[in-house]
Coordinates of C-alpha atoms in Angstrom, one line a residue:
Chain A
M120 CA 7.8 -10.9 -43.5
L121 CA 4.4 -12.3 -42.7
S122 CA 2.1 -9.7 -41.1
F123 CA -1.1 -10.9 -39.5
V124 CA -3.4 -7.9 -39.8
G125 CA -6.7 -7.7 -37.9
L126 CA -9.5 -6.1 -39.8
G127 CA -11.7 -5.4 -36.7
L128 CA -15.4 -5.8 -36.2
Y129 CA -17.5 -5.0 -39.2
D130 CA -16.3 -3.3 -42.4
E131 CA -13.3 -1.9 -44.3
K132 CA -13.0 1.1 -41.9
D133 CA -12.4 -1.0 -38.8
V134 CA -8.7 -1.8 -39.7
S135 CA -6.2 0.4 -37.9
V136 CA -4.2 3.1 -39.7
R137 CA -1.1 0.9 -39.2
G138 CA -3.0 -2.1 -40.6
L139 CA -4.1 -0.1 -43.7
E140 CA -0.5 1.0 -44.3
T141 CA 0.7 -2.6 -43.9
I142 CA -1.8 -3.8 -46.4
R143 CA -1.1 -1.1 -49.0
E144 CA 2.7 -1.7 -48.7
A145 CA 2.4 -5.5 -49.0
D146 CA 3.5 -7.4 -52.1
L147 CA 0.8 -10.0 -51.6
V148 CA -2.5 -9.8 -49.7
Y149 CA -4.4 -12.9 -48.5
V150 CA -7.5 -13.1 -46.3
E151 CA -9.4 -16.0 -44.5
F152 CA -13.0 -15.6 -43.6
Y153 CA -13.9 -18.9 -42.0
T154 CA -12.8 -18.3 -38.4
S155 CA -14.5 -14.9 -38.5
R156 CA -15.6 -12.6 -41.2
L157 CA -16.5 -9.0 -42.0
A158 CA -20.2 -8.9 -42.5
G159 CA -20.3 -5.3 -43.7
V160 CA -18.2 -5.5 -46.8
S161 CA -17.6 -7.7 -49.8
L162 CA -14.2 -9.1 -50.9
D163 CA -14.3 -6.9 -54.1
D164 CA -15.0 -3.8 -52.0
L165 CA -12.1 -4.6 -49.8
S166 CA -9.8 -5.0 -52.8
E167 CA -11.0 -1.6 -54.1
F168 CA -10.5 0.1 -50.7
Y169 CA -6.9 -1.2 -50.5
G170 CA -6.1 -0.7 -54.2
K171 CA -4.8 -4.2 -54.2
E172 CA -5.9 -7.7 -55.2
V173 CA -7.0 -9.6 -52.1
R174 CA -7.0 -13.4 -52.4
L175 CA -9.4 -15.4 -50.3
L176 CA -7.9 -18.5 -48.9
S177 CA -9.9 -21.7 -48.3
R178 CA -9.9 -23.5 -45.0
E179 CA -7.8 -26.2 -46.6
E180 CA -5.2 -23.6 -47.8
V181 CA -5.0 -22.2 -44.3
E182 CA -5.0 -25.4 -42.2
V183 CA -3.6 -28.2 -44.4
R184 CA -1.2 -26.6 -46.8
P185 CA -0.3 -23.1 -45.8
E186 CA 3.3 -23.5 -46.8
E187 CA 2.3 -22.8 -50.4
W188 CA 1.4 -19.2 -49.9
M189 CA 3.4 -18.6 -46.6
S190 CA 6.7 -19.4 -48.3
E191 CA 6.2 -16.2 -50.4
A192 CA 6.9 -14.4 -47.2
R193 CA 10.5 -15.5 -47.2
D194 CA 11.4 -12.7 -49.6
K195 CA 8.2 -10.7 -50.0
K196 CA 5.9 -8.6 -47.8
V197 CA 2.9 -10.8 -47.3
A198 CA -0.2 -9.5 -45.4
F199 CA -2.6 -12.2 -44.0
L200 CA -5.9 -10.6 -43.1
V201 CA -8.4 -11.9 -40.6
G202 CA -11.7 -10.5 -39.0
G203 CA -11.4 -9.1 -35.5
D204 CA -8.0 -9.2 -33.7
P205 CA -5.6 -11.9 -35.0
M206 CA -4.7 -14.9 -32.8
I207 CA -8.1 -15.3 -31.0
S208 CA -8.4 -18.4 -33.2
T209 CA -5.9 -21.2 -32.5
T210 CA -5.5 -21.5 -36.3
H211 CA -3.7 -18.2 -36.4
L212 CA -1.2 -19.2 -33.7
D213 CA -0.6 -22.5 -35.5
L214 CA 0.2 -20.5 -38.7
R215 CA 2.5 -18.2 -36.9
L216 CA 4.5 -21.1 -35.3
R217 CA 4.7 -22.8 -38.7
A218 CA 6.1 -19.6 -40.2
L219 CA 8.7 -19.2 -37.4
R220 CA 9.8 -22.8 -38.0
M221 CA 10.1 -22.0 -41.7
G222 CA 12.4 -19.1 -40.7
I223 CA 9.9 -16.4 -41.7
E224 CA 9.7 -13.3 -39.7
T225 CA 6.2 -12.5 -38.4
R226 CA 4.4 -9.5 -36.8
I227 CA 0.9 -8.8 -35.7
V228 CA -1.2 -5.6 -36.4
H229 CA -3.9 -5.6 -33.8
S230 CA -7.5 -4.5 -34.2
S231 CA -10.8 -4.3 -32.4
S232 CA -12.4 -7.6 -31.3
I233 CA -15.9 -8.6 -30.1
V234 CA -14.2 -9.8 -26.9
T235 CA -13.8 -6.2 -25.6
A236 CA -16.3 -4.5 -27.8
V237 CA -19.1 -6.4 -26.1
S238 CA -18.3 -4.4 -22.9
G239 CA -18.8 -1.2 -24.7
L240 CA -22.0 -2.3 -26.4
T241 CA -23.7 -3.8 -23.4
G242 CA -22.2 -2.0 -20.4
L243 CA -21.2 -5.3 -18.9
Q244 CA -17.8 -4.8 -17.3
N245 CA -14.8 -6.6 -18.8
Y246 CA -13.3 -7.7 -15.5
R247 CA -16.5 -9.5 -14.6
F248 CA -16.3 -12.0 -17.6
G249 CA -15.2 -15.5 -16.8
R250 CA -13.9 -17.8 -19.6
S251 CA -15.6 -17.6 -22.9
T252 CA -16.9 -20.5 -25.0
S253 CA -18.5 -21.3 -28.4
I254 CA -21.8 -22.8 -29.3
P255 CA -21.6 -25.2 -32.3
Y256 CA -24.5 -26.2 -34.5
P257 CA -26.1 -29.5 -33.5
Y258 CA -25.6 -32.3 -35.9
M259 CA -27.3 -35.6 -36.7
A260 CA -25.5 -38.9 -36.0
G261 CA -27.2 -42.3 -36.2
G262 CA -30.5 -40.6 -36.7
K263 CA -30.1 -38.7 -33.4
R264 CA -29.7 -35.0 -32.9
I265 CA -26.4 -34.4 -31.1
V266 CA -26.2 -31.2 -29.0
A267 CA -22.9 -30.5 -27.2
T268 CA -23.6 -29.5 -23.6
S269 CA -20.1 -28.2 -22.7
P270 CA -21.1 -24.5 -23.4
Y271 CA -23.9 -24.8 -20.9
E272 CA -21.4 -26.2 -18.3
V273 CA -19.1 -23.2 -18.9
V274 CA -22.0 -20.8 -18.4
V275 CA -23.1 -22.5 -15.1
D276 CA -19.5 -22.6 -13.9
N277 CA -19.2 -18.9 -14.5
L278 CA -22.6 -18.1 -12.9
E279 CA -21.6 -20.0 -9.8
R280 CA -18.6 -17.7 -9.5
D281 CA -20.7 -14.6 -10.3
L282 CA -19.0 -14.1 -13.7
H283 CA -20.5 -13.2 -17.1
T284 CA -20.0 -15.6 -20.1
L285 CA -19.4 -14.5 -23.7
L286 CA -20.5 -17.2 -26.2
F287 CA -19.2 -17.2 -29.7
L288 CA -21.7 -18.5 -32.2
D289 CA -21.0 -21.0 -35.0
I290 CA -20.0 -19.7 -38.4
Q291 CA -20.4 -22.1 -41.3
P292 CA -19.9 -21.5 -45.0
D293 CA -23.7 -21.4 -45.6
R294 CA -25.1 -20.1 -42.3
Q295 CA -24.2 -18.2 -39.1
M296 CA -25.8 -18.9 -35.8
T297 CA -28.1 -16.1 -34.5
S298 CA -28.3 -14.9 -30.9
S299 CA -31.8 -16.3 -30.7
E300 CA -30.7 -19.7 -31.9
G301 CA -27.8 -19.6 -29.4
A302 CA -30.3 -18.8 -26.6
A303 CA -32.6 -21.6 -27.6
L304 CA -29.7 -24.1 -27.8
L305 CA -28.5 -23.1 -24.3
L306 CA -32.0 -23.9 -23.0
E307 CA -32.0 -27.2 -24.9
M308 CA -28.6 -28.1 -23.3
E309 CA -30.2 -27.3 -19.9
R310 CA -33.1 -29.7 -20.6
I311 CA -30.6 -32.4 -21.6
T312 CA -28.5 -32.1 -18.5
G313 CA -31.5 -31.6 -16.2
G314 CA -30.2 -28.2 -14.9
D315 CA -32.4 -25.3 -13.7
R316 CA -30.2 -22.1 -13.9
L317 CA -31.3 -20.5 -17.1
A318 CA -35.1 -20.2 -16.9
A319 CA -34.6 -17.1 -14.7
A320 CA -31.3 -16.0 -16.3
L321 CA -30.9 -12.9 -18.5
G322 CA -29.4 -13.1 -22.0
V323 CA -27.9 -10.4 -24.1
G324 CA -27.7 -10.7 -27.9
V325 CA -25.5 -8.5 -30.0
A326 CA -25.8 -8.3 -33.8
R327 CA -23.5 -6.5 -36.2
A328 CA -21.2 -5.1 -33.6
G329 CA -19.2 -2.1 -34.9
S330 CA -21.8 -1.1 -37.5
E331 CA -24.2 1.9 -37.4
D332 CA -26.9 -0.8 -37.5
A333 CA -25.7 -2.7 -34.4
K334 CA -28.5 -4.3 -32.4
V335 CA -28.1 -5.0 -28.6
L336 CA -31.0 -6.6 -26.9
A337 CA -31.3 -8.0 -23.3
D338 CA -34.2 -10.1 -22.1
W339 CA -34.9 -13.2 -20.1
L340 CA -33.2 -16.1 -21.9
P341 CA -36.4 -17.9 -22.8
R342 CA -37.8 -14.7 -24.4
L343 CA -34.5 -13.8 -26.1
S344 CA -34.8 -17.0 -28.2
E345 CA -37.8 -15.4 -29.8
H346 CA -36.3 -12.1 -30.9
D347 CA -35.2 -11.3 -34.5
F348 CA -31.7 -9.8 -34.5
G349 CA -31.4 -9.4 -38.3
G350 CA -28.2 -10.0 -40.3
P351 CA -24.9 -11.5 -39.1
L352 CA -22.6 -11.7 -37.2
H353 CA -24.2 -12.3 -33.8
I354 CA -22.9 -13.2 -30.3
L355 CA -24.6 -14.0 -27.0
V356 CA -23.8 -13.1 -23.4
V357 CA -25.2 -14.7 -20.3
P358 CA -24.6 -12.2 -17.5
A359 CA -24.1 -13.1 -13.8
R360 CA -25.8 -11.0 -11.1
L361 CA -25.6 -7.4 -12.3
H362 CA -23.9 -4.5 -10.6
F363 CA -26.3 -1.6 -10.5
M364 CA -24.4 0.4 -13.2
E365 CA -24.5 -2.7 -15.4
A366 CA -28.2 -3.1 -14.9
E367 CA -28.8 0.6 -15.6
A368 CA -26.7 0.2 -18.8
L369 CA -28.6 -2.9 -20.0
V370 CA -31.9 -1.0 -19.5
A371 CA -30.6 2.1 -21.3
L372 CA -28.6 0.5 -24.1
A373 CA -30.2 -2.9 -24.6
G374 CA -33.9 -2.4 -23.6
A375 CA -33.6 -4.9 -20.7
P376 CA -36.7 -5.4 -18.5
E377 CA -36.7 -2.6 -15.9
E378 CA -37.3 -5.1 -13.1
I379 CA -33.6 -6.0 -13.3
L380 CA -32.8 -2.6 -11.6
G381 CA -34.3 -3.8 -8.3
M382 CA -32.4 -7.1 -8.5
A383 CA -28.9 -5.6 -9.0
K384 CA -26.2 -5.3 -6.4
S385 CA -24.7 -2.0 -5.5
Chain B
M239 CA -23.2 13.5 -30.6
L240 CA -20.6 12.2 -28.2
S241 CA -18.3 9.7 -29.8
F242 CA -16.1 7.5 -27.6
V243 CA -13.1 6.7 -29.8
G244 CA -10.6 4.0 -28.8
L245 CA -7.0 4.9 -29.8
G246 CA -5.7 1.3 -29.5
L247 CA -2.5 0.1 -28.0
Y248 CA 0.5 2.2 -28.5
D249 CA 0.7 5.2 -30.8
E250 CA -1.2 7.5 -33.2
K251 CA -1.5 4.7 -35.9
D252 CA -3.4 2.3 -33.7
V253 CA -6.7 4.1 -34.1
S254 CA -9.1 2.6 -36.7
V255 CA -9.8 4.3 -40.1
R256 CA -13.3 5.0 -38.8
G257 CA -11.9 6.5 -35.6
L258 CA -9.5 8.8 -37.5
E259 CA -12.4 10.0 -39.6
T260 CA -14.5 10.6 -36.5
I261 CA -11.8 12.7 -34.9
R262 CA -11.1 14.7 -38.1
E263 CA -14.8 15.5 -38.5
A264 CA -15.3 16.4 -34.8
D265 CA -15.9 20.0 -33.7
L266 CA -14.2 19.3 -30.4
V267 CA -11.6 16.7 -29.4
Y268 CA -10.9 15.7 -25.8
V269 CA -8.7 12.9 -24.4
E270 CA -8.2 11.3 -21.0
F271 CA -4.9 9.5 -20.3
Y272 CA -5.3 8.4 -16.7
T273 CA -7.3 5.1 -17.1
S274 CA -4.8 4.1 -19.8
R275 CA -2.5 6.0 -22.1
L276 CA -0.6 5.9 -25.4
A277 CA 3.0 5.4 -24.4
G278 CA 4.3 5.9 -28.0
V279 CA 3.2 9.4 -28.8
S280 CA 2.9 12.9 -27.2
L281 CA -0.2 15.0 -27.0
D282 CA 1.3 17.5 -29.4
D283 CA 2.1 14.8 -31.9
L284 CA -1.5 13.5 -31.7
S285 CA -2.8 17.0 -32.4
E286 CA -0.6 17.4 -35.4
F287 CA -1.5 13.9 -36.7
Y288 CA -5.2 14.8 -36.5
G289 CA -4.8 18.4 -37.6
K290 CA -6.9 19.4 -34.6
E291 CA -6.4 20.7 -31.1
V292 CA -6.7 17.9 -28.6
R293 CA -7.6 18.9 -25.0
L294 CA -6.3 16.7 -22.2
L295 CA -8.9 16.3 -19.5
S296 CA -7.9 15.9 -15.9
R297 CA -9.3 13.0 -13.8
E298 CA -11.5 15.5 -12.0
E299 CA -12.9 16.9 -15.2
V300 CA -13.8 13.3 -16.3
E301 CA -15.1 11.9 -13.0
V302 CA -16.4 14.9 -11.0
R303 CA -17.7 17.5 -13.4
P304 CA -17.9 16.0 -16.9
E305 CA -21.1 17.9 -17.6
E306 CA -19.0 21.0 -18.5
W307 CA -17.4 19.6 -21.6
M308 CA -20.0 16.9 -22.3
S309 CA -22.8 19.4 -22.7
E310 CA -21.1 20.7 -25.8
A311 CA -22.2 17.4 -27.4
R312 CA -25.8 18.5 -27.4
D313 CA -25.3 20.5 -30.6
K314 CA -21.7 19.8 -31.6
K315 CA -19.7 16.7 -32.7
V316 CA -17.5 15.9 -29.7
A317 CA -14.9 13.1 -29.8
F318 CA -13.7 11.7 -26.5
L319 CA -10.5 9.7 -27.0
V320 CA -9.1 7.0 -24.7
G321 CA -6.3 4.5 -24.9
G322 CA -7.2 1.0 -25.9
D323 CA -10.8 0.0 -26.5
P324 CA -13.3 2.3 -24.8
M325 CA -15.5 1.1 -21.9
I326 CA -13.0 -1.4 -20.4
S327 CA -12.9 1.2 -17.6
T328 CA -16.0 1.7 -15.5
T329 CA -15.4 5.4 -15.8
H330 CA -16.3 5.4 -19.5
L331 CA -19.5 3.5 -18.9
D332 CA -20.4 6.1 -16.2
L333 CA -19.8 8.9 -18.6
R334 CA -21.9 7.3 -21.3
L335 CA -24.8 6.8 -18.9
R336 CA -24.5 10.4 -17.8
A337 CA -24.6 11.5 -21.4
L338 CA -27.7 9.5 -22.1
R339 CA -29.4 11.0 -19.1
M340 CA -28.5 14.4 -20.4
G341 CA -30.3 13.5 -23.7
I342 CA -27.0 13.3 -25.6
E343 CA -26.6 10.7 -28.4
T344 CA -23.5 8.5 -28.0
R345 CA -21.6 6.1 -30.1
I346 CA -18.4 4.0 -29.7
V347 CA -15.6 3.5 -32.2
H348 CA -13.8 0.4 -31.1
S349 CA -10.1 -0.3 -31.2
S350 CA -7.4 -2.8 -30.2
S351 CA -7.1 -3.7 -26.6
I352 CA -4.4 -5.4 -24.5
V353 CA -7.2 -7.8 -23.4
T354 CA -7.1 -9.6 -26.8
A355 CA -3.6 -8.4 -28.0
V356 CA -2.0 -10.4 -25.2
S357 CA -3.1 -13.6 -26.9
G358 CA -1.5 -12.6 -30.1
L359 CA 1.7 -11.5 -28.4
T360 CA 2.1 -14.5 -26.1
G361 CA 0.3 -17.3 -27.9
L362 CA -1.8 -18.0 -24.8
Q363 CA -5.3 -18.8 -26.0
N364 CA -8.0 -16.3 -25.4
Y365 CA -10.7 -18.8 -24.4
R366 CA -8.4 -20.1 -21.6
F367 CA -8.4 -16.8 -19.7
G368 CA -10.5 -16.5 -16.5
R369 CA -11.4 -13.2 -15.0
S370 CA -8.8 -10.5 -15.1
T371 CA -7.8 -8.2 -12.3
S372 CA -5.5 -5.2 -11.4
I373 CA -2.5 -4.9 -9.2
P374 CA -2.5 -1.5 -7.3
Y375 CA 0.7 0.0 -5.8
P376 CA 1.1 -0.7 -2.1
Y377 CA 0.6 2.3 0.1
M378 CA 1.6 3.3 3.7
A379 CA -1.1 3.7 6.4
G380 CA -0.3 4.2 10.1
G381 CA 3.4 3.5 9.4
K382 CA 2.5 0.1 7.8
R383 CA 2.9 -1.0 4.2
I384 CA -0.5 -2.1 2.9
V385 CA -0.6 -4.7 0.1
A386 CA -4.0 -5.7 -1.3
T387 CA -4.1 -9.5 -1.6
S388 CA -7.2 -9.8 -3.8
P389 CA -5.2 -10.0 -7.1
Y390 CA -3.4 -13.1 -5.7
E391 CA -6.8 -14.6 -4.8
V392 CA -8.0 -14.1 -8.4
V393 CA -4.9 -15.7 -9.8
V394 CA -5.2 -18.8 -7.5
D395 CA -8.9 -19.1 -8.2
N396 CA -8.2 -19.1 -11.9
L397 CA -5.2 -21.6 -11.5
E398 CA -7.5 -23.9 -9.6
R399 CA -9.8 -23.9 -12.7
D400 CA -6.9 -24.3 -15.1
L401 CA -7.4 -20.7 -16.4
H402 CA -4.9 -18.0 -17.2
T403 CA -5.0 -14.6 -15.5
L404 CA -4.4 -11.2 -17.1
L405 CA -3.2 -8.6 -14.5
F406 CA -3.5 -4.9 -15.3
L407 CA -0.8 -2.9 -13.6
D408 CA -1.3 0.4 -11.8
I409 CA -0.9 3.6 -13.8
Q410 CA -0.3 6.7 -11.7
P411 CA 0.4 10.2 -12.9
D412 CA 4.1 9.9 -11.9
R413 CA 4.8 6.2 -12.4
Q414 CA 3.6 3.0 -14.1
M415 CA 4.0 -0.4 -12.5
T416 CA 6.4 -2.7 -14.4
S417 CA 5.8 -6.4 -15.1
S418 CA 8.7 -7.2 -12.7
E419 CA 7.2 -5.1 -10.0
G420 CA 3.9 -6.8 -10.6
A421 CA 5.5 -10.2 -10.3
A422 CA 7.3 -9.3 -7.1
L423 CA 4.1 -8.0 -5.6
L424 CA 2.2 -11.2 -6.4
L425 CA 5.0 -13.1 -4.6
E426 CA 4.7 -10.7 -1.6
M427 CA 0.9 -11.3 -1.5
E428 CA 1.5 -15.0 -1.4
R429 CA 3.9 -14.6 1.5
I430 CA 1.2 -12.5 3.3
T431 CA -1.5 -15.0 2.8
G432 CA 0.7 -18.0 3.4
G433 CA -0.1 -19.6 0.0
D434 CA 2.3 -21.8 -2.0
R435 CA 1.1 -21.7 -5.6
L436 CA 3.4 -19.2 -7.3
A437 CA 7.0 -20.3 -6.5
A438 CA 6.6 -22.9 -9.3
A439 CA 4.3 -20.8 -11.5
L440 CA 5.3 -19.2 -14.8
G441 CA 4.8 -15.5 -15.4
V442 CA 4.7 -13.6 -18.7
G443 CA 5.4 -9.9 -18.9
V444 CA 4.5 -7.8 -21.9
A445 CA 5.9 -4.3 -22.4
R446 CA 4.9 -1.8 -25.1
A447 CA 2.3 -4.0 -26.8
G448 CA 1.5 -2.8 -30.3
S449 CA 4.9 -1.2 -30.8
E450 CA 7.9 -2.4 -33.0
D451 CA 9.7 -2.4 -29.7
A452 CA 7.4 -4.7 -27.8
K453 CA 9.0 -7.1 -25.3
V454 CA 7.4 -10.4 -24.4
L455 CA 9.2 -12.5 -21.8
A456 CA 8.2 -15.6 -19.9
D457 CA 10.0 -17.1 -16.9
W458 CA 9.4 -18.6 -13.6
L459 CA 7.6 -15.9 -11.5
P460 CA 10.4 -15.4 -9.0
R461 CA 12.9 -14.9 -11.8
L462 CA 10.5 -12.7 -13.8
S463 CA 10.6 -10.2 -11.0
E464 CA 14.3 -9.6 -11.8
H465 CA 14.0 -8.9 -15.5
D466 CA 14.1 -5.4 -17.0
F467 CA 11.2 -4.8 -19.4
G468 CA 12.1 -1.2 -20.3
G469 CA 9.6 1.6 -20.9
P470 CA 5.8 1.6 -20.3
L471 CA 3.1 0.3 -20.5
H472 CA 3.5 -3.2 -19.0
I473 CA 1.1 -6.0 -18.2
L474 CA 1.5 -9.4 -16.5
V475 CA 0.0 -12.8 -17.2
V476 CA 0.0 -15.8 -14.9
P477 CA -0.7 -18.8 -17.2
A478 CA -2.4 -22.0 -16.0
R479 CA -1.1 -25.4 -17.1
L480 CA -0.1 -24.9 -20.8
H481 CA -1.5 -26.7 -23.8
F482 CA 1.4 -27.9 -26.0
M483 CA 0.9 -25.2 -28.6
E484 CA 0.9 -22.5 -26.0
A485 CA 4.1 -23.9 -24.5
E486 CA 5.7 -24.0 -27.9
A487 CA 4.6 -20.4 -28.5
L488 CA 6.0 -19.1 -25.2
V489 CA 9.3 -20.7 -26.0
A490 CA 9.4 -19.3 -29.5
L491 CA 7.9 -15.9 -28.8
A492 CA 8.8 -15.2 -25.2
G493 CA 12.0 -17.0 -24.5
A494 CA 10.3 -19.3 -21.9
P495 CA 12.5 -22.0 -20.3
E496 CA 12.4 -25.0 -22.6
E497 CA 11.5 -27.4 -19.8
I498 CA 7.9 -26.1 -20.0
L499 CA 7.5 -28.2 -23.2
G500 CA 7.8 -31.4 -21.2
M501 CA 5.2 -30.2 -18.7
A502 CA 2.5 -29.1 -21.2
K503 CA -0.7 -31.1 -21.9
S504 CA -1.6 -32.2 -25.4

């Protein structure tokens, strides 16, 4: 049996009671921290909390040759741990389908995810979110800085339909994109494409969701790019026109400029 | 301190370890089960699991006069429990803003939600979902059956943008809408509006997400309305054109017709 166990948002206490039982009863426990990660706890502390050795899998072990560790699940209880709720990443679905083709039974133990937590933290209503997208780090090619502009297009498409956009920010082995960097990159994408929607748009940054030390801050997007949100992980939201209760929430929970109250719809 | 604690998907074990600690340390524990509910456990069993009395609040106590029980949170630790992840319902945001206006500190303990669990259960990728919506029960007015058609419009709008739609199904005190009823109502809405998108559309029903007994079934929408999904709670998804991995997942995990493999995009 291969159990995909979501660890939730931030630290060792965000796993569900069912998830914790599954881990403690497992014969082998693996974790991957490259599609997401728990910013609030170390691998050693996780092992200690579970009373079990937890083996960190490399990206290559997950994506290129997962059969090596997955095949243990033919006759042992294997728990595969991931940050957030499993299966938000395509990688996890690919693993599950591979396991099924290998004749291995699978199950999922769900957990909290930034996808819904962002509504609780910001007050922006879940049903008003359009499709989400990710902002990757720019890279250099042929001496030129390459900035993908597709995230900007998703934001504008959602704004035109009066829908909010959740933007996942790049996670690399040596760095994690901040909400401010994400805001600055969106503005850079707008300059590249010649658009004009974001200068007057609001942005909401969320850092360390799920922790006591979470930071939620709303400001005009150009100003948001100058804020310091502190340690990882961060995400970014570009809201559409706010309903009044959402505007009230952003002022109360995220220190948004009070002028947004007069611009909200009832 | 007023803590909004999400109980997750199905039974008493879907709460997070942090949520369970919060409940066990609380002076007073309230729960509301009308915006969502845990289908897999009774109120008495919850009380026993927590070792605490849990008081069920009526809709009126939550929406009309919440000050009565919320004011206890001025000097006591009050835990307010809800199914799923808190704040997906506007009602919870309204409560939190009221509490802040009363000078009461609030926090949220997040949990699993059908909004992200549906990706794990069906293999449909989270970033391909457009805005979600709810299907209410039809009602009689002036001797006529009234069926709201706005859910159909959201589905069609998402389909036109090649995005999946998650449809929440009505929860009433005496009945919960099934995935099959939801599918039949969508087809009825299409007849009313004279549309023609759904006869050839796939539907995916999910019942009892998070339980060992979960049922996930994909079929052409007209056929889906004839399936029996068993006990509550149910939801419904209308997928857009499938990526190949999604089609493979729906066949493997949800018994979808194999012909969808040939229609998927790579």
